[in-house]
Coordinates of C-alpha atoms in Angstrom, one line a residue:
X717 CA -17.0 -10.9 6.2
X718 CA -17.8 -7.6 4.4
X719 CA -17.9 -4.3 6.2
X720 CA -21.1 -2.5 5.5
X721 CA -21.9 0.7 7.4
X722 CA -24.0 3.8 6.8
X723 CA -22.1 6.5 4.8
X724 CA -22.0 8.9 7.8
X725 CA -20.7 6.2 10.1
X726 CA -18.1 5.1 7.6
X727 CA -17.0 8.7 7.0
X728 CA -16.3 9.1 10.8
X729 CA -14.2 5.9 10.8
X730 CA -12.3 7.0 7.8
X731 CA -11.6 10.4 9.4
X732 CA -10.2 8.7 12.5
X733 CA -8.0 6.5 10.4
X734 CA -6.7 9.4 8.4
X735 CA -6.0 11.3 11.6
X736 CA -4.0 8.3 12.8
X737 CA -2.2 8.1 9.5
X738 CA -1.1 11.7 9.9
X739 CA 0.0 11.1 13.5
X740 CA 2.1 8.1 12.4
X741 CA 3.7 10.2 9.7
X742 CA 4.4 12.8 12.4
X743 CA 6.0 10.1 14.6
X744 CA 8.3 9.1 11.8
X745 CA 9.3 12.7 11.1
X746 CA 9.9 13.3 14.8
X747 CA 12.2 10.2 15.0
X748 CA 14.0 11.3 11.9
X749 CA 14.5 14.8 13.4
X750 CA 15.8 13.4 16.6
X751 CA 13.0 14.7 18.8
X752 CA 12.7 13.7 22.5
X753 CA 11.4 10.4 23.6
X754 CA 8.6 12.2 25.5
X755 CA 7.4 13.9 22.4
X756 CA 7.6 10.8 20.2
X757 CA 5.8 8.6 22.7
X758 CA 3.1 11.2 23.3
X759 CA 2.4 11.4 19.6
X760 CA 2.6 7.6 19.2
X761 CA 0.1 7.2 22.0
X762 CA -2.3 9.6 20.3
X763 CA -2.0 7.5 17.0
X764 CA -2.7 4.4 19.0
X765 CA -5.8 5.9 20.6
X766 CA -7.1 7.0 17.2
X767 CA -6.7 3.5 15.8
X768 CA -8.4 2.0 18.8
X769 CA -11.3 4.5 18.5
X770 CA -11.7 3.6 14.8
X771 CA -11.8 -0.1 15.7
X772 CA -14.3 0.4 18.4
X773 CA -16.5 2.5 16.1
X774 CA -16.4 -0.2 13.5
X775 CA -17.4 -2.8 16.1
X776 CA -20.1 -0.6 17.7
X777 CA -21.8 0.5 14.5
X778 CA -21.4 -2.7 12.6
X779 CA -21.9 -5.1 15.5
X780 CA -25.0 -6.8 14.1
X781 CA -23.4 -7.2 10.6
X782 CA -20.1 -8.3 12.1
X783 CA -21.9 -11.0 14.1
X784 CA -24.0 -12.3 11.2
X785 CA -23.0 -15.7 10.1
X786 CA -20.7 -15.7 7.1
X787 CA -21.6 -17.5 3.9
X788 CA -22.3 -21.1 4.6
X789 CA -21.7 -20.6 8.3
X790 CA -24.5 -21.9 10.6
X791 CA -26.3 -19.6 13.0
X792 CA -24.4 -19.1 16.3
X793 CA -25.8 -19.8 19.7
X794 CA -25.5 -17.3 22.5
X795 CA -22.2 -18.8 23.8
X796 CA -20.6 -18.8 20.3
X797 CA -21.7 -15.2 19.7
X798 CA -20.3 -14.1 23.1
X799 CA -17.0 -15.8 22.3
X800 CA -16.8 -14.2 18.8
X801 CA -17.6 -10.7 20.4
X802 CA -15.0 -11.3 23.0
X803 CA -12.4 -12.1 20.4
X804 CA -13.3 -9.0 18.4
X805 CA -12.9 -6.7 21.4
X806 CA -9.7 -8.4 22.7
X807 CA -8.1 -7.9 19.3
X808 CA -8.2 -4.2 20.1
X809 CA -6.9 -4.6 23.7

């Protein structure tokens, strides 16, 4: 399944991912510097939230595309679509 989103929507997701990338690099540096657990965990939680938000943005803006049948895949009925959506959202939980 390809990810096709409008340029402005994609830019927002990329910015979130870059922010998370910076936060993860910060966590690594903090651990290497021997910083406190509180500080490390706080920064790690921020990185996790940034990744979650990027995932939710991808799902929200690309929902119709994400749910389109893949090549050769038959159209889904309502229950199949609901199950697929649930699986997508639970993958971020």
